[in-house]
Amino acid sequence: MARILVIEDEPDIQQVLEYNLREKGHKVFVAGKGEEGLRLAREKRPDLILLDLMLPDMAGTEICRTLKGDAATRTIQIIMLTAKGEEIDRVVGFELGADDYVVKPFSVRELLLRVQAILRRSQGSEHGAAQGFQFGTLRVDREAHRVWAADTELELTALEFKLLMMLYDRKNRVQTRSALLSDVWGIDADITTRTVDTHVKRLREKLGDAGVYIETVRGVGYRFADNPEETSG
Ligand code: CA
């Protein structure tokens, strides 16, 4: 399951994308305008954005450049939806940094395959680590819900375990407090984003030296380090 934002002004395409992506189990957000799209991208921190090139209020290229130029949104994968003859070279070039593009009219099946490919690429180790993983001094057995730091087993609550997995599975991507809140606690939970901070703090303490793998992104949220050797604390 991934979080996918669709920025597209044509209602027909919006609906087709929304329906099919939901069908695949993804959480889908939809914006019909560029401004709204940028706002949702910052707020919801999706894993992937399907971005139409021609929007009523601003160009998709501008949105792409803005997102890729901002440290908080840079790691969101972007697939551009372009019409034939539009500036494809520039779109997929390094200039804008889109991760892939699909030419309209596209087949839904083809688009879904592209989406899966991009998500697999960005989530990298996640599939290989379905049963468990080792990250630096941290070792996790997912099935058994057991966690070790430097060979000492830790006693995590179910919630702390879930929080840790959520962060790890989105390695190197910033997770906002509100995204964590809705994914770990459920949207209806009667708690505040401050609770997220409290739990992350407690989780870090339990992890000991491995706590540095969970990085704080000031003013935004948290991120699991990409590499155990390059943690900034
Ligand atoms: Ca359009």
Short mmCIF file of C-alpha atoms and ligand atoms in Angstrom, two decimals:
data_model
loop_
_atom_site.label_atom_id
_atom_site.label_comp_id
_atom_site.label_asym_id
_atom_site.label_seq_id
_atom_site.Cartn_x
_atom_site.Cartn_y
_atom_site.Cartn_z
CA MET A 1 0.00 0.00 0.00
CA ALA A 2 1.27 3.43 -0.91
CA ARG A 3 -0.01 6.98 -0.54
CA ILE A 4 -0.65 8.43 -3.97
CA LEU A 5 -1.62 11.97 -4.90
CA VAL A 6 -3.33 12.55 -8.25
CA ILE A 7 -3.07 16.12 -9.56
CA GLU A 8 -5.31 16.21 -12.62
CA ASP A 9 -8.08 18.55 -13.72
CA GLU A 10 -10.00 16.26 -16.07
CA PRO A 11 -12.78 14.63 -14.03
CA ASP A 12 -12.85 11.48 -16.18
CA ILE A 13 -9.16 10.78 -15.75
CA GLN A 14 -9.34 11.70 -12.05
CA GLN A 15 -12.05 9.15 -11.46
CA VAL A 16 -10.42 6.37 -13.46
CA LEU A 17 -7.13 6.86 -11.61
CA GLU A 18 -8.72 7.19 -8.21
CA TYR A 19 -10.85 4.08 -8.69
CA ASN A 20 -8.07 1.88 -10.03
CA LEU A 21 -5.46 2.94 -7.52
CA ARG A 22 -7.89 2.37 -4.63
CA GLU A 23 -8.69 -1.01 -6.12
CA LYS A 24 -4.97 -1.84 -5.83
CA GLY A 25 -5.12 -0.98 -2.14
CA HIS A 26 -3.47 2.44 -2.27
CA LYS A 27 -4.53 5.47 -0.29
CA VAL A 28 -5.46 8.10 -2.86
CA PHE A 29 -5.67 11.89 -2.62
CA VAL A 30 -6.98 13.97 -5.51
CA ALA A 31 -6.45 17.60 -6.49
CA GLY A 32 -7.94 19.33 -9.52
CA LYS A 33 -5.68 22.35 -9.39
CA GLY A 34 -1.98 22.99 -8.99
CA GLU A 35 -2.17 25.07 -5.81
CA GLU A 36 -4.31 22.45 -4.13
CA GLY A 37 -1.93 19.75 -5.36
CA LEU A 38 1.08 21.49 -3.83
CA ARG A 39 -0.78 21.93 -0.56
CA LEU A 40 -1.77 18.25 -0.42
CA ALA A 41 1.77 17.17 -1.34
CA ARG A 42 3.14 19.10 1.65
CA GLU A 43 0.37 18.07 3.99
CA LYS A 44 -0.14 14.40 3.11
CA ARG A 45 3.44 13.53 2.16
CA PRO A 46 2.47 10.97 -0.50
CA ASP A 47 4.92 8.35 -1.74
CA LEU A 48 4.06 9.11 -5.33
CA ILE A 49 2.37 11.87 -7.33
CA LEU A 50 0.66 11.44 -10.69
CA LEU A 51 1.00 14.93 -12.11
CA ASP A 52 -0.82 16.31 -15.12
CA LEU A 53 1.29 18.69 -17.17
CA MET A 54 -1.58 21.03 -18.13
CA LEU A 55 -3.52 22.34 -15.15
CA PRO A 56 -5.87 25.34 -15.08
CA ASP A 57 -3.89 27.47 -12.63
CA MET A 58 -0.27 26.45 -13.11
CA ALA A 59 1.95 24.22 -15.22
CA GLY A 60 2.76 20.72 -13.98
CA THR A 61 6.40 21.44 -14.78
CA GLU A 62 6.34 24.28 -12.25
CA ILE A 63 4.83 22.01 -9.59
CA CYS A 64 7.44 19.37 -10.29
CA ARG A 65 10.26 21.89 -10.02
CA THR A 66 8.86 23.27 -6.78
CA LEU A 67 8.50 19.83 -5.15
CA LYS A 68 11.92 18.62 -6.26
CA GLY A 69 13.51 21.85 -5.07
CA ASP A 70 12.16 21.57 -1.54
CA ALA A 71 14.01 19.28 0.88
CA ALA A 72 10.73 18.31 2.52
CA THR A 73 9.13 17.02 -0.69
CA ARG A 74 12.14 16.14 -2.81
CA THR A 75 11.92 12.39 -2.25
CA ILE A 76 8.31 12.08 -3.42
CA GLN A 77 8.29 10.14 -6.67
CA ILE A 78 6.60 11.93 -9.57
CA ILE A 79 5.07 10.44 -12.70
CA MET A 80 4.13 13.11 -15.25
CA LEU A 81 0.98 12.71 -17.30
CA THR A 82 1.65 14.41 -20.61
CA ALA A 83 -0.17 14.77 -23.91
CA LYS A 84 1.64 13.77 -27.06
CA GLY A 85 3.85 16.52 -28.36
CA GLU A 86 4.22 18.22 -24.99
CA GLU A 87 7.70 18.90 -23.73
CA ILE A 88 8.52 15.33 -22.78
CA ASP A 89 12.27 15.72 -23.12
CA ARG A 90 12.37 18.52 -20.63
CA VAL A 91 9.96 16.76 -18.30
CA VAL A 92 11.99 13.59 -17.93
CA GLY A 93 15.28 15.41 -18.16
CA PHE A 94 17.35 16.27 -15.13
CA GLU A 95 16.04 19.78 -15.32
CA LEU A 96 12.73 18.93 -13.69
CA GLY A 97 13.51 15.65 -12.04
CA ALA A 98 10.30 13.76 -12.79
CA ASP A 99 10.83 10.06 -12.15
CA ASP A 100 8.81 8.83 -15.10
CA TYR A 101 6.16 9.97 -17.55
CA VAL A 102 3.12 8.51 -19.27
CA VAL A 103 1.69 9.88 -22.50
CA LYS A 104 -2.04 10.50 -22.77
CA PRO A 105 -4.22 8.78 -23.73
CA PHE A 106 -2.69 6.01 -21.63
CA SER A 107 -3.95 2.53 -20.85
CA VAL A 108 -4.81 2.18 -17.19
CA ARG A 109 -3.03 -1.16 -17.09
CA GLU A 110 0.18 0.40 -18.36
CA LEU A 111 -0.05 3.24 -15.89
CA LEU A 112 -0.58 0.86 -12.97
CA LEU A 113 2.49 -1.12 -14.03
CA ARG A 114 4.55 2.08 -14.08
CA VAL A 115 3.24 2.98 -10.65
CA GLN A 116 4.20 -0.42 -9.25
CA ALA A 117 7.66 -0.20 -10.85
CA ILE A 118 8.32 3.24 -9.39
CA LEU A 119 7.10 2.22 -5.94
CA ARG A 120 9.22 -0.95 -5.98
CA ARG A 121 12.25 1.08 -6.98
CA SER A 122 11.73 3.65 -4.25
CA GLN A 123 10.85 1.20 -1.50
CA GLY A 124 13.86 -0.85 -2.50
CA SER A 125 14.62 -3.21 0.29
CA GLU A 126 11.11 -3.37 1.66
CA HIS A 127 10.11 -6.52 -0.20
CA GLY A 128 13.33 -8.36 0.57
CA ALA A 129 12.80 -7.37 4.18
CA ALA A 130 9.25 -8.66 4.45
CA GLN A 131 10.15 -11.12 7.20
CA GLY A 132 12.74 -9.07 8.95
CA PHE A 133 15.77 -6.90 8.45
CA GLN A 134 19.05 -5.75 9.88
CA PHE A 135 19.83 -2.06 9.81
CA GLY A 136 23.08 -1.14 11.48
CA THR A 137 22.82 -2.44 15.03
CA LEU A 138 19.06 -2.83 14.74
CA ARG A 139 17.54 -6.23 13.94
CA VAL A 140 13.84 -6.88 13.44
CA ASP A 141 11.75 -10.02 13.09
CA ARG A 142 8.47 -8.76 11.70
CA GLU A 143 6.52 -11.97 12.03
CA ALA A 144 7.43 -12.43 15.67
CA HIS A 145 7.28 -8.69 16.43
CA ARG A 146 10.71 -8.88 18.02
CA VAL A 147 13.38 -6.20 17.94
CA TRP A 148 17.02 -6.27 18.98
CA ALA A 149 19.49 -3.41 19.28
CA ALA A 150 23.12 -4.49 19.45
CA ASP A 151 21.93 -8.05 20.21
CA THR A 152 19.84 -7.03 23.21
CA GLU A 153 16.17 -7.71 22.80
CA LEU A 154 13.93 -4.68 23.33
CA GLU A 155 10.48 -4.61 24.80
CA LEU A 156 8.41 -2.48 22.50
CA THR A 157 4.68 -1.97 22.81
CA ALA A 158 2.56 -2.94 19.79
CA LEU A 159 2.21 0.74 18.98
CA GLU A 160 5.93 1.42 19.17
CA PHE A 161 6.57 -1.57 16.92
CA LYS A 162 4.06 -0.27 14.40
CA LEU A 163 5.57 3.20 14.53
CA LEU A 164 9.06 1.79 13.96
CA MET A 165 7.90 -0.30 10.98
CA MET A 166 6.02 2.62 9.49
CA LEU A 167 9.12 4.79 9.63
CA TYR A 168 11.42 2.04 8.37
CA ASP A 169 9.19 1.14 5.43
CA ARG A 170 9.31 4.74 4.28
CA LYS A 171 13.01 4.98 4.81
CA ASN A 172 14.61 8.28 3.85
CA ARG A 173 11.23 9.92 3.32
CA VAL A 174 9.96 12.47 5.78
CA GLN A 175 6.78 11.49 7.59
CA THR A 176 4.74 14.35 8.97
CA ARG A 177 3.24 14.05 12.43
CA SER A 178 -0.25 14.06 10.96
CA ALA A 179 0.62 11.30 8.47
CA LEU A 180 2.03 9.16 11.30
CA LEU A 181 -0.98 9.97 13.40
CA SER A 182 -3.43 8.72 10.78
CA ASP A 183 -1.34 5.68 9.78
CA VAL A 184 -0.24 4.45 13.18
CA TRP A 185 -3.10 5.52 15.40
CA GLY A 186 -5.92 5.81 12.85
CA ILE A 187 -7.51 9.05 11.75
CA ASP A 188 -10.21 8.95 14.38
CA ALA A 189 -7.81 8.62 17.27
CA ASP A 190 -8.53 11.23 19.90
CA ILE A 191 -4.96 12.40 20.33
CA THR A 192 -2.83 15.27 19.15
CA THR A 193 0.30 15.45 17.05
CA ARG A 194 2.20 16.08 20.29
CA THR A 195 1.45 12.48 21.19
CA VAL A 196 3.47 11.44 18.15
CA ASP A 197 6.48 13.32 19.54
CA THR A 198 6.07 11.66 22.91
CA HIS A 199 5.96 8.18 21.38
CA VAL A 200 8.89 8.80 19.06
CA LYS A 201 10.89 10.06 22.04
CA ARG A 202 10.06 6.94 24.05
CA LEU A 203 10.80 4.68 21.09
CA ARG A 204 14.18 6.36 20.59
CA GLU A 205 15.03 5.89 24.24
CA LYS A 206 14.22 2.20 24.04
CA LEU A 207 16.30 1.83 20.89
CA GLY A 208 19.32 3.26 22.69
CA ASP A 209 22.22 3.85 20.29
CA ALA A 210 19.98 2.76 17.41
CA GLY A 211 17.66 5.66 18.25
CA VAL A 212 19.70 7.93 15.99
CA TYR A 213 18.28 6.08 12.96
CA ILE A 214 15.07 7.99 13.56
CA GLU A 215 15.90 11.51 12.52
CA THR A 216 13.95 14.63 13.39
CA VAL A 217 13.15 16.90 10.47
CA ARG A 218 12.61 20.21 12.18
CA GLY A 219 9.17 21.66 11.75
CA VAL A 220 8.04 18.76 9.59
CA GLY A 221 8.22 15.37 11.24
CA TYR A 222 10.45 12.30 11.29
CA ARG A 223 12.46 10.23 8.89
CA PHE A 224 14.17 6.87 9.16
CA ALA A 225 17.78 7.19 8.02
CA ASP A 226 18.68 5.92 4.58
CA ASN A 227 21.97 4.45 5.70
CA PRO A 228 23.04 3.41 9.21
CA GLU A 229 26.46 4.96 8.64
CA GLU A 230 25.11 8.38 7.77
CA THR A 231 22.82 9.37 10.56
CA SER A 232 22.56 12.94 11.70
CA GLY A 233 20.64 12.21 14.88
CA CA B 1 -5.13 18.82 -17.89
#
